[in-house]
Short mmCIF file of N, CA and C in Angstrom, two decimals:
data_model
loop_
_atom_site.label_atom_id
_atom_site.label_comp_id
_atom_site.label_asym_id
_atom_site.label_seq_id
_atom_site.Cartn_x
_atom_site.Cartn_y
_atom_site.Cartn_z
N MET A 1 -52.74 -87.46 32.17
CA MET A 1 -51.70 -87.04 31.23
C MET A 1 -50.54 -86.41 32.01
N ALA A 2 -49.35 -86.81 31.68
CA ALA A 2 -48.16 -86.23 32.29
C ALA A 2 -47.94 -84.82 31.75
N ASP A 3 -47.35 -83.96 32.57
CA ASP A 3 -46.98 -82.62 32.10
C ASP A 3 -45.91 -82.77 31.03
N LYS A 4 -45.88 -81.81 30.10
CA LYS A 4 -44.93 -81.90 28.99
C LYS A 4 -44.30 -80.54 28.70
N VAL A 5 -43.10 -80.60 28.11
CA VAL A 5 -42.40 -79.40 27.65
C VAL A 5 -41.87 -79.68 26.25
N LEU A 6 -41.51 -78.61 25.54
CA LEU A 6 -40.96 -78.74 24.19
C LEU A 6 -39.46 -78.52 24.25
N THR A 7 -38.72 -79.46 23.71
CA THR A 7 -37.27 -79.37 23.68
C THR A 7 -36.76 -79.55 22.25
N ALA A 8 -35.55 -79.08 22.03
CA ALA A 8 -34.91 -79.20 20.72
C ALA A 8 -33.42 -78.94 20.91
N ASN A 9 -32.71 -78.94 19.80
CA ASN A 9 -31.31 -78.50 19.80
C ASN A 9 -31.22 -77.28 18.89
N ARG A 10 -30.58 -76.24 19.40
CA ARG A 10 -30.41 -75.02 18.62
C ARG A 10 -29.55 -75.33 17.40
N LEU A 11 -29.98 -74.87 16.24
CA LEU A 11 -29.29 -75.19 14.99
C LEU A 11 -27.89 -74.58 14.94
N THR A 12 -27.70 -73.42 15.52
CA THR A 12 -26.41 -72.73 15.39
C THR A 12 -25.27 -73.40 16.15
N ASP A 13 -25.58 -74.06 17.29
CA ASP A 13 -24.49 -74.65 18.08
C ASP A 13 -24.81 -76.03 18.65
N GLY A 14 -26.02 -76.53 18.43
CA GLY A 14 -26.38 -77.86 18.89
C GLY A 14 -26.76 -77.97 20.35
N ILE A 15 -26.73 -76.87 21.09
CA ILE A 15 -27.05 -76.90 22.52
C ILE A 15 -28.53 -77.22 22.73
N ALA A 16 -28.82 -78.04 23.75
CA ALA A 16 -30.20 -78.38 24.10
C ALA A 16 -30.92 -77.13 24.60
N VAL A 17 -32.14 -76.94 24.12
CA VAL A 17 -32.96 -75.79 24.52
C VAL A 17 -34.39 -76.23 24.77
N TRP A 18 -35.13 -75.41 25.53
CA TRP A 18 -36.53 -75.66 25.86
C TRP A 18 -37.31 -74.39 25.59
N LEU A 19 -38.53 -74.54 25.12
CA LEU A 19 -39.37 -73.39 24.81
C LEU A 19 -39.94 -72.82 26.11
N ASP A 20 -39.77 -71.50 26.31
CA ASP A 20 -40.29 -70.88 27.52
C ASP A 20 -41.66 -70.24 27.25
N ALA A 21 -42.27 -69.67 28.27
CA ALA A 21 -43.61 -69.10 28.15
C ALA A 21 -43.66 -67.89 27.23
N ALA A 22 -42.53 -67.26 26.98
CA ALA A 22 -42.47 -66.10 26.07
C ALA A 22 -42.26 -66.54 24.63
N GLY A 23 -42.17 -67.85 24.39
CA GLY A 23 -41.96 -68.36 23.04
C GLY A 23 -40.52 -68.31 22.58
N GLN A 24 -39.60 -68.17 23.53
CA GLN A 24 -38.17 -68.13 23.23
C GLN A 24 -37.54 -69.47 23.59
N TRP A 25 -36.44 -69.80 22.91
CA TRP A 25 -35.70 -71.01 23.22
C TRP A 25 -34.70 -70.70 24.31
N ASN A 26 -34.77 -71.44 25.41
CA ASN A 26 -33.99 -71.17 26.61
C ASN A 26 -33.10 -72.37 26.92
N GLU A 27 -31.89 -72.14 27.39
CA GLU A 27 -30.95 -73.22 27.70
C GLU A 27 -31.24 -73.90 29.03
N ASN A 28 -32.17 -73.39 29.81
CA ASN A 28 -32.45 -73.93 31.14
C ASN A 28 -33.83 -74.57 31.17
N LEU A 29 -33.88 -75.86 31.42
CA LEU A 29 -35.15 -76.58 31.51
C LEU A 29 -36.09 -75.94 32.52
N GLN A 30 -35.55 -75.40 33.60
CA GLN A 30 -36.40 -74.84 34.65
C GLN A 30 -37.20 -73.63 34.18
N ASN A 31 -36.83 -73.05 33.06
CA ASN A 31 -37.55 -71.91 32.50
C ASN A 31 -38.57 -72.32 31.44
N ALA A 32 -38.72 -73.62 31.21
CA ALA A 32 -39.60 -74.11 30.15
C ALA A 32 -41.07 -73.88 30.49
N PHE A 33 -41.85 -73.65 29.44
CA PHE A 33 -43.31 -73.60 29.58
C PHE A 33 -43.82 -75.02 29.74
N VAL A 34 -44.64 -75.26 30.76
CA VAL A 34 -45.16 -76.60 31.03
C VAL A 34 -46.59 -76.71 30.51
N ALA A 35 -46.81 -77.65 29.61
CA ALA A 35 -48.14 -77.92 29.06
C ALA A 35 -48.83 -78.94 29.96
N ARG A 36 -49.99 -78.57 30.47
CA ARG A 36 -50.70 -79.44 31.42
C ARG A 36 -52.00 -80.01 30.86
N HIS A 37 -52.32 -79.68 29.60
CA HIS A 37 -53.53 -80.24 28.97
C HIS A 37 -53.29 -80.40 27.47
N ALA A 38 -54.17 -81.16 26.82
CA ALA A 38 -53.98 -81.55 25.42
C ALA A 38 -53.86 -80.35 24.48
N GLU A 39 -54.64 -79.30 24.72
CA GLU A 39 -54.58 -78.13 23.84
C GLU A 39 -53.22 -77.45 23.91
N ALA A 40 -52.66 -77.38 25.10
CA ALA A 40 -51.33 -76.77 25.26
C ALA A 40 -50.26 -77.62 24.58
N VAL A 41 -50.39 -78.94 24.67
CA VAL A 41 -49.44 -79.83 24.00
C VAL A 41 -49.52 -79.64 22.49
N SER A 42 -50.73 -79.53 21.95
CA SER A 42 -50.90 -79.29 20.51
C SER A 42 -50.24 -77.98 20.09
N ALA A 43 -50.39 -76.95 20.92
CA ALA A 43 -49.76 -75.66 20.61
C ALA A 43 -48.24 -75.79 20.62
N LEU A 44 -47.70 -76.55 21.57
CA LEU A 44 -46.25 -76.78 21.59
C LEU A 44 -45.79 -77.49 20.33
N GLU A 45 -46.53 -78.51 19.91
CA GLU A 45 -46.16 -79.25 18.71
C GLU A 45 -46.14 -78.34 17.48
N GLU A 46 -47.13 -77.48 17.35
CA GLU A 46 -47.17 -76.56 16.21
C GLU A 46 -46.02 -75.56 16.27
N THR A 47 -45.72 -75.06 17.45
CA THR A 47 -44.60 -74.13 17.62
C THR A 47 -43.29 -74.81 17.24
N GLY A 48 -43.12 -76.06 17.65
CA GLY A 48 -41.92 -76.82 17.30
C GLY A 48 -41.78 -77.04 15.81
N LYS A 49 -42.87 -77.37 15.14
CA LYS A 49 -42.84 -77.57 13.69
C LYS A 49 -42.43 -76.29 12.98
N LYS A 50 -42.97 -75.16 13.43
CA LYS A 50 -42.63 -73.88 12.80
C LYS A 50 -41.15 -73.53 13.03
N ALA A 51 -40.67 -73.71 14.26
CA ALA A 51 -39.27 -73.41 14.56
C ALA A 51 -38.33 -74.29 13.74
N PHE A 52 -38.70 -75.55 13.55
CA PHE A 52 -37.91 -76.45 12.72
C PHE A 52 -37.93 -75.98 11.27
N ALA A 53 -39.10 -75.64 10.75
CA ALA A 53 -39.23 -75.17 9.36
C ALA A 53 -38.47 -73.87 9.14
N ASP A 54 -38.38 -73.04 10.19
CA ASP A 54 -37.65 -71.77 10.09
C ASP A 54 -36.15 -71.93 10.34
N ASN A 55 -35.69 -73.18 10.48
CA ASN A 55 -34.27 -73.49 10.70
C ASN A 55 -33.70 -72.86 11.97
N LEU A 56 -34.52 -72.82 13.01
CA LEU A 56 -34.03 -72.34 14.30
C LEU A 56 -33.52 -73.48 15.16
N VAL A 57 -34.19 -74.64 15.07
CA VAL A 57 -33.86 -75.79 15.91
C VAL A 57 -33.99 -77.09 15.11
N VAL A 58 -33.39 -78.14 15.66
CA VAL A 58 -33.53 -79.50 15.10
C VAL A 58 -33.88 -80.45 16.25
N ASP A 59 -34.23 -81.68 15.91
CA ASP A 59 -34.56 -82.71 16.90
C ASP A 59 -35.60 -82.20 17.90
N VAL A 60 -36.70 -81.69 17.37
CA VAL A 60 -37.77 -81.11 18.19
C VAL A 60 -38.63 -82.23 18.77
N ASN A 61 -38.84 -82.18 20.09
CA ASN A 61 -39.64 -83.21 20.76
C ASN A 61 -40.44 -82.63 21.92
N VAL A 62 -41.65 -83.12 22.07
CA VAL A 62 -42.42 -82.86 23.28
C VAL A 62 -42.08 -84.00 24.23
N ILE A 63 -41.62 -83.65 25.43
CA ILE A 63 -41.19 -84.68 26.38
C ILE A 63 -42.00 -84.60 27.67
N GLU A 64 -42.12 -85.73 28.34
CA GLU A 64 -42.83 -85.78 29.62
C GLU A 64 -41.89 -85.38 30.75
N ILE A 65 -42.45 -84.60 31.67
CA ILE A 65 -41.69 -84.17 32.84
C ILE A 65 -42.57 -84.34 34.08
N LYS A 66 -41.93 -84.25 35.22
CA LYS A 66 -42.67 -84.18 36.48
C LYS A 66 -42.01 -83.11 37.33
N GLU A 67 -42.77 -82.57 38.27
CA GLU A 67 -42.20 -81.62 39.21
C GLU A 67 -41.82 -82.39 40.46
N ARG A 68 -40.57 -82.19 40.89
CA ARG A 68 -40.05 -82.87 42.07
C ARG A 68 -39.20 -81.89 42.84
N ASP A 69 -39.53 -81.70 44.08
CA ASP A 69 -38.79 -80.76 44.94
C ASP A 69 -38.70 -79.38 44.32
N GLY A 70 -39.78 -78.95 43.67
CA GLY A 70 -39.83 -77.62 43.07
C GLY A 70 -39.07 -77.47 41.77
N GLN A 71 -38.62 -78.59 41.20
CA GLN A 71 -37.88 -78.53 39.94
C GLN A 71 -38.54 -79.42 38.90
N LEU A 72 -38.33 -79.07 37.64
CA LEU A 72 -38.81 -79.90 36.54
C LEU A 72 -37.81 -81.02 36.29
N TRP A 73 -38.30 -82.26 36.20
CA TRP A 73 -37.46 -83.43 35.97
C TRP A 73 -37.99 -84.19 34.77
N PRO A 74 -37.21 -84.35 33.73
CA PRO A 74 -37.63 -85.20 32.61
C PRO A 74 -37.77 -86.65 33.08
N LEU A 75 -38.74 -87.36 32.53
CA LEU A 75 -38.94 -88.75 32.93
C LEU A 75 -37.91 -89.69 32.31
N ARG A 76 -37.45 -89.39 31.11
CA ARG A 76 -36.48 -90.26 30.42
C ARG A 76 -35.05 -89.85 30.76
N LEU A 77 -34.18 -90.85 30.92
CA LEU A 77 -32.77 -90.60 31.22
C LEU A 77 -32.12 -89.72 30.16
N ARG A 78 -32.40 -89.99 28.89
CA ARG A 78 -31.81 -89.19 27.80
C ARG A 78 -32.09 -87.71 28.02
N GLU A 79 -33.30 -87.39 28.39
CA GLU A 79 -33.67 -85.99 28.56
C GLU A 79 -33.08 -85.40 29.84
N ARG A 80 -32.91 -86.20 30.88
CA ARG A 80 -32.24 -85.70 32.09
C ARG A 80 -30.79 -85.36 31.79
N ILE A 81 -30.14 -86.18 30.97
CA ILE A 81 -28.75 -85.89 30.59
C ILE A 81 -28.70 -84.62 29.75
N ARG A 82 -29.60 -84.46 28.80
CA ARG A 82 -29.63 -83.25 27.97
C ARG A 82 -29.86 -82.01 28.83
N ALA A 83 -30.74 -82.13 29.83
CA ALA A 83 -31.06 -80.99 30.69
C ALA A 83 -29.94 -80.67 31.67
N GLY A 84 -29.27 -81.70 32.16
CA GLY A 84 -28.26 -81.51 33.19
C GLY A 84 -26.88 -81.17 32.66
N GLY A 85 -26.66 -81.41 31.40
CA GLY A 85 -25.34 -81.16 30.84
C GLY A 85 -24.64 -82.45 30.49
N PRO A 86 -23.55 -82.37 29.79
CA PRO A 86 -22.86 -83.57 29.33
C PRO A 86 -22.30 -84.38 30.50
N THR A 87 -22.13 -85.66 30.26
CA THR A 87 -21.55 -86.54 31.27
C THR A 87 -20.06 -86.76 31.03
N ILE A 88 -19.54 -86.18 29.96
CA ILE A 88 -18.12 -86.22 29.63
C ILE A 88 -17.69 -84.82 29.22
N PRO A 89 -16.37 -84.52 29.18
CA PRO A 89 -15.95 -83.20 28.71
C PRO A 89 -16.53 -82.94 27.32
N TYR A 90 -17.10 -81.75 27.15
CA TYR A 90 -17.80 -81.47 25.90
C TYR A 90 -17.39 -80.13 25.31
N ALA A 91 -18.01 -79.09 25.74
CA ALA A 91 -17.78 -77.77 25.17
C ALA A 91 -17.40 -76.80 26.27
N LYS A 92 -16.57 -75.85 25.92
CA LYS A 92 -16.16 -74.83 26.86
C LYS A 92 -17.39 -74.17 27.47
N ASP A 93 -17.36 -73.90 28.74
CA ASP A 93 -18.43 -73.23 29.48
C ASP A 93 -19.65 -74.11 29.73
N HIS A 94 -19.57 -75.41 29.42
CA HIS A 94 -20.67 -76.32 29.73
C HIS A 94 -20.13 -77.40 30.64
N GLY A 95 -20.48 -77.30 31.93
CA GLY A 95 -19.97 -78.24 32.92
C GLY A 95 -20.66 -79.58 32.85
N PHE A 96 -20.26 -80.46 33.75
CA PHE A 96 -20.81 -81.81 33.80
C PHE A 96 -22.21 -81.80 34.41
N ALA A 97 -22.97 -82.82 34.07
CA ALA A 97 -24.30 -83.01 34.66
C ALA A 97 -24.15 -83.35 36.14
N ASP A 98 -25.09 -82.87 36.95
CA ASP A 98 -25.14 -83.21 38.36
C ASP A 98 -25.63 -84.66 38.47
N PRO A 99 -24.84 -85.56 39.06
CA PRO A 99 -25.24 -86.97 39.14
C PRO A 99 -26.61 -87.17 39.80
N ALA A 100 -26.96 -86.33 40.77
CA ALA A 100 -28.26 -86.45 41.43
C ALA A 100 -29.39 -86.14 40.47
N PHE A 101 -29.16 -85.24 39.52
CA PHE A 101 -30.19 -84.88 38.56
C PHE A 101 -30.37 -85.98 37.52
N VAL A 102 -29.30 -86.63 37.13
CA VAL A 102 -29.35 -87.67 36.10
C VAL A 102 -29.91 -88.97 36.68
N ALA A 103 -29.71 -89.21 37.98
CA ALA A 103 -30.19 -90.45 38.61
C ALA A 103 -31.70 -90.57 38.52
N ALA A 104 -32.17 -91.77 38.39
CA ALA A 104 -33.62 -92.02 38.27
C ALA A 104 -34.32 -91.82 39.59
#
């Protein structure tokens, strides 16, 4: 089983967030809690459902990641873009994605 993290978009501003070990939504993928077994993945799914029901986040997903060079890397391109930042001008204070991070 691949390692997994819980991601969503914050309801108030749409910014991509990841659930950290303290149960808080964090804007940095590197701070995400990594689920390494089925029970932890189930707990993430339940936490995501509750956060969605409480109108904290939308588009809640458990995604596969791998550790590479000491960093968490989403396996899917869509998630690498979400984690790295926009690829076009987007919102003030949110820079562009690092091309090395987005590359497969």
